[in-house]
Coordinates of C-alpha atoms and ligand atoms in Angstrom, one line a residue:
M1 CA 23.9 -0.5 24.1
K2 CA 23.7 2.8 22.1
I3 CA 22.2 2.3 18.6
I4 CA 21.5 4.7 15.8
M5 CA 19.1 3.9 13.0
L6 CA 20.1 5.2 9.6
G7 CA 18.2 5.1 6.3
A8 CA 15.9 7.1 4.0
P9 CA 12.6 8.4 5.2
G10 CA 10.2 5.4 5.2
A11 CA 13.0 2.8 5.2
G12 CA 11.5 1.3 8.3
K13 CA 13.8 2.9 11.0
G14 CA 10.9 3.5 13.4
T15 CA 9.3 0.1 12.8
Q16 CA 12.6 -1.6 13.7
A17 CA 13.6 0.8 16.4
K18 CA 10.4 0.0 18.3
M19 CA 11.1 -3.8 18.1
I20 CA 14.7 -3.2 19.2
A21 CA 13.6 -1.1 22.1
E22 CA 11.2 -3.8 23.3
R23 CA 13.7 -6.7 22.8
Y24 CA 16.6 -5.0 24.6
Q25 CA 14.5 -2.9 27.1
I26 CA 16.0 0.4 26.1
P27 CA 14.2 3.6 25.2
H28 CA 13.3 4.4 21.6
I29 CA 14.0 8.0 20.9
S30 CA 12.5 9.5 17.7
T31 CA 13.2 13.2 17.1
G32 CA 10.3 13.2 14.6
D33 CA 7.9 11.9 17.3
I34 CA 9.2 14.6 19.7
F35 CA 8.5 17.3 17.1
R36 CA 5.1 15.8 16.3
A37 CA 4.1 15.7 20.0
N38 CA 5.1 19.4 20.3
I39 CA 3.1 20.3 17.2
K40 CA 0.1 18.4 18.7
N41 CA 0.4 20.3 21.9
G42 CA 0.9 23.7 20.2
T43 CA 4.2 24.5 21.8
Q44 CA 6.6 27.2 20.5
L45 CA 9.1 24.5 19.5
G46 CA 6.3 22.6 17.6
M47 CA 5.2 25.7 15.7
E48 CA 8.8 26.4 14.7
A49 CA 9.5 22.8 13.7
K50 CA 6.3 22.5 11.6
K51 CA 7.4 25.2 9.2
Y52 CA 10.3 23.0 8.1
M53 CA 8.6 19.6 8.4
D54 CA 5.7 20.5 6.2
Q55 CA 8.1 21.3 3.4
G56 CA 10.1 18.1 3.8
L57 CA 13.1 20.1 5.1
L58 CA 15.2 19.4 8.2
V59 CA 14.5 21.3 11.4
P60 CA 17.7 23.4 12.1
D61 CA 20.4 21.7 14.0
E62 CA 20.3 24.4 16.8
L63 CA 16.8 23.3 17.7
T64 CA 17.2 19.6 17.2
V65 CA 20.5 19.0 19.0
K66 CA 19.4 20.5 22.3
I67 CA 16.3 18.4 22.5
L68 CA 18.2 15.2 21.8
L69 CA 21.0 15.9 24.3
D70 CA 18.5 16.7 27.0
R71 CA 16.6 13.5 26.2
V72 CA 19.6 11.2 26.3
A73 CA 20.7 12.7 29.6
Q74 CA 17.6 11.4 31.3
E75 CA 17.8 8.5 33.8
D76 CA 16.1 5.9 31.6
C77 CA 18.9 6.3 29.0
K78 CA 21.7 5.1 31.4
N79 CA 21.8 1.6 29.9
G80 CA 21.6 2.8 26.3
Y81 CA 18.9 3.8 23.7
V82 CA 18.0 3.5 20.1
L83 CA 18.0 6.7 18.2
D84 CA 15.6 7.0 15.3
G85 CA 15.9 10.0 13.0
F86 CA 18.9 11.5 14.8
P87 CA 21.5 12.3 13.7
R88 CA 20.5 13.5 10.2
T89 CA 23.4 15.8 9.5
I90 CA 27.2 15.6 10.0
P91 CA 27.1 18.5 12.5
Q92 CA 24.5 16.6 14.5
A93 CA 26.6 13.5 14.5
E94 CA 29.7 15.5 15.6
V95 CA 27.8 17.1 18.5
L96 CA 26.5 13.7 19.7
D97 CA 30.0 12.1 19.3
K98 CA 31.6 14.9 21.4
A99 CA 28.9 14.8 24.1
L100 CA 29.4 11.0 24.4
A101 CA 33.2 11.2 24.3
E102 CA 33.0 13.6 27.3
L103 CA 31.3 10.8 29.2
G104 CA 33.8 8.2 27.9
E105 CA 31.1 6.7 25.8
A106 CA 30.4 6.1 22.1
I107 CA 27.8 4.8 19.7
D108 CA 28.0 0.9 19.5
Y109 CA 26.1 0.3 16.3
A110 CA 24.8 2.5 13.4
I111 CA 22.2 0.3 11.6
N112 CA 21.6 1.3 8.0
V113 CA 18.2 0.1 6.8
D114 CA 18.7 0.0 3.0
V115 CA 15.7 0.6 0.8
P116 CA 15.9 2.0 -2.8
D117 CA 14.1 5.2 -3.6
E118 CA 11.7 3.4 -5.9
N119 CA 10.1 1.6 -2.9
I120 CA 10.0 4.7 -0.7
V121 CA 7.1 6.7 -2.2
R122 CA 4.8 3.6 -2.1
R123 CA 5.8 3.0 1.5
M124 CA 5.1 6.5 2.6
S125 CA 1.8 6.9 0.9
G126 CA 0.6 3.7 2.7
R127 CA 2.0 4.7 6.1
R128 CA -0.6 5.5 8.7
A129 CA 0.5 7.0 12.0
C130 CA -1.0 7.3 15.5
L131 CA -0.1 10.7 16.7
S132 CA -1.2 9.7 20.2
C133 CA 1.2 6.8 20.9
G134 CA 3.6 6.9 17.9
A135 CA 2.6 3.5 16.5
T136 CA 3.1 3.1 12.7
Y137 CA 1.2 0.9 10.3
H138 CA 1.0 0.3 6.5
V139 CA -2.3 -0.1 4.8
E140 CA -1.0 -3.1 2.8
H141 CA 2.0 -4.5 4.5
I142 CA 1.3 -3.9 8.2
P143 CA -2.4 -3.1 8.6
P144 CA -4.0 -2.4 12.0
K145 CA -6.6 -4.9 13.1
Q146 CA -9.4 -2.4 12.5
E147 CA -9.0 0.0 9.6
G148 CA -8.0 3.5 10.6
V149 CA -7.8 2.7 14.4
C150 CA -4.6 2.2 16.4
D151 CA -4.2 -1.3 17.9
N152 CA -2.4 0.0 20.9
C153 CA -4.5 3.0 22.0
G154 CA -7.7 3.1 19.9
Q155 CA -7.0 6.6 18.5
A156 CA -7.6 7.5 14.8
L157 CA -4.7 6.8 12.4
V158 CA -3.7 9.6 10.0
L159 CA -1.6 10.1 6.9
R160 CA 1.2 12.4 8.1
D161 CA 1.2 15.8 6.3
D162 CA 4.8 15.2 5.2
D163 CA 4.0 11.8 3.7
K164 CA 2.2 13.3 0.7
P165 CA 4.1 12.3 -2.5
E166 CA 5.3 15.8 -3.4
T167 CA 6.8 16.3 0.1
V168 CA 8.3 12.8 0.0
Q169 CA 10.3 13.7 -3.1
N170 CA 11.8 16.6 -1.2
R171 CA 12.6 14.5 1.9
L172 CA 14.4 12.0 -0.3
K173 CA 16.5 14.8 -1.9
V174 CA 17.3 16.2 1.6
Y175 CA 18.2 12.6 2.7
H176 CA 20.7 12.1 -0.1
E177 CA 22.3 15.5 0.4
Q178 CA 22.4 15.8 4.1
T179 CA 21.9 12.5 5.8
Q180 CA 23.5 9.9 3.5
P181 CA 27.0 11.2 4.3
L182 CA 26.6 9.8 7.7
I183 CA 27.1 6.3 6.2
D184 CA 30.7 7.2 5.6
F185 CA 31.0 8.9 9.0
Y186 CA 29.9 5.8 10.9
T187 CA 31.8 3.5 8.5
A188 CA 35.0 5.4 9.4
K189 CA 34.2 4.8 13.1
G190 CA 33.8 1.0 12.4
V191 CA 30.2 0.8 13.7
L192 CA 28.2 0.8 10.5
K193 CA 26.1 -2.3 9.7
T194 CA 23.8 -2.4 6.7
V195 CA 20.6 -4.6 6.5
D196 CA 18.3 -5.1 3.5
G197 CA 15.1 -3.2 4.4
T198 CA 13.1 -4.4 1.5
V199 CA 12.3 -7.8 3.0
D200 CA 9.5 -8.6 5.5
M201 CA 9.8 -6.5 8.7
K202 CA 10.3 -9.7 10.8
D203 CA 13.3 -10.7 8.6
V204 CA 14.8 -7.2 8.8
F205 CA 14.5 -7.6 12.6
E206 CA 16.2 -11.0 12.6
A207 CA 19.1 -9.5 10.6
I208 CA 19.4 -6.7 13.1
V209 CA 19.3 -9.1 16.1
S210 CA 22.1 -11.2 14.6
I211 CA 24.2 -8.1 14.3
L212 CA 23.5 -7.0 17.9
K213 CA 24.4 -10.4 19.4
Ligands
LIG1 P1 10.9 5.4 8.9 O1 10.9 5.5 10.5 O2 12.3 5.0 8.4 O3 10.5 6.7 8.3 P2 8.7 3.6 9.2 O4 9.2 2.6 10.2 O5 7.6 4.5 9.7 O6 9.9 4.3 8.4 O7 8.1 2.7 7.9 C1 7.6 3.4 6.8 C2 6.4 2.6 6.3 O8 6.7 1.4 5.8 C3 5.3 2.4 7.4 O9 4.0 2.4 6.9 C4 5.7 0.9 7.9 O10 4.5 0.3 8.4 C5 6.1 0.3 6.5 N1 7.2 -0.7 6.7 C6 8.2 -0.7 7.6 N2 9.0 -1.8 7.5 C7 8.5 -2.5 6.4 C8 8.9 -3.7 5.7 N3 10.0 -4.4 6.1 N4 8.1 -4.1 4.6 C9 7.0 -3.3 4.2 N5 6.6 -2.2 4.9 C10 7.3 -1.8 5.9
LIG2 P1 10.7 11.4 10.9 O1 9.6 11.2 11.8 O2 12.0 10.9 11.5 O3 10.5 11.0 9.5 O4 10.9 13.0 10.9 C1 9.9 13.9 10.4 C2 10.5 15.3 10.2 O5 11.0 15.8 11.4 C3 11.7 15.3 9.2 O6 11.4 15.3 7.9 C4 12.4 16.6 9.7 O7 11.7 17.8 9.2 C5 12.1 16.6 11.2 N1 13.3 16.0 11.9 C6 13.2 14.8 12.6 N2 14.4 14.5 13.1 C7 15.3 15.5 12.7 C8 16.7 15.7 12.9 N3 17.5 14.9 13.5 N4 17.2 16.9 12.3 C9 16.4 17.7 11.6 N5 15.1 17.5 11.4 C10 14.5 16.4 11.9

């Protein structure tokens, strides 16, 4: 099963993608996590990506597409995967589509997690991330057991540099201009499913599971 998560930054794509990955035993692939791991390790790719990420801009397609295609070609992806944060532009979606078509494959579901802009800034300022294992929390809605500490791996939680309110506004603008057109793209392919992302995360997940059945 090949699934794409669509939605504004902070809509809950990562939260749901992790639950889907666990339930269906498929890898969760987040291009944002891949970039953040590269930044943490000080790689060339990480340094290049950081220039864009810190401004709330998209990393250029040339850099992003190659990373993603290499990742989905790995052995653990043979039974499917859930993509979180890719594609984010029509050219990215076209490249993915073409690469899959060459293998006689296609995306099965594009799940659009719908959250209005008004809710997003609040969500992002409360988000706390573990840069070690990729877990995500929210100070009010989904708090860790111990404040500031990751439940999974015990590392310190951080407010991501790009979750500051001024950067979030930019990311929302970029989302509407460059990523939202993907809703029409996947609607035309007959695979788009929209869920209400404003309800409790367990209820969002139930809605997704009933679609995937
Ligand atoms: P995205 O991957 O779309 O950027 P995240 O999954 O990281 O978004 O979620 C953004 C923030 O909102 C996180 O702090 C997360 O814990 C919180 N969150 C996710 N789903 C919900 C929900 N249904 N209700 C309230 N908060 C949520
Ligand atoms: P995310 O963790 O998905 O919120 O992504 C964080 C940041 O990484 C984005 O704001 C972009 O700068 C960059 N990024 C992640 N995925 C992509 C992508 N598919 N295309 C371009 N930039 C991306």
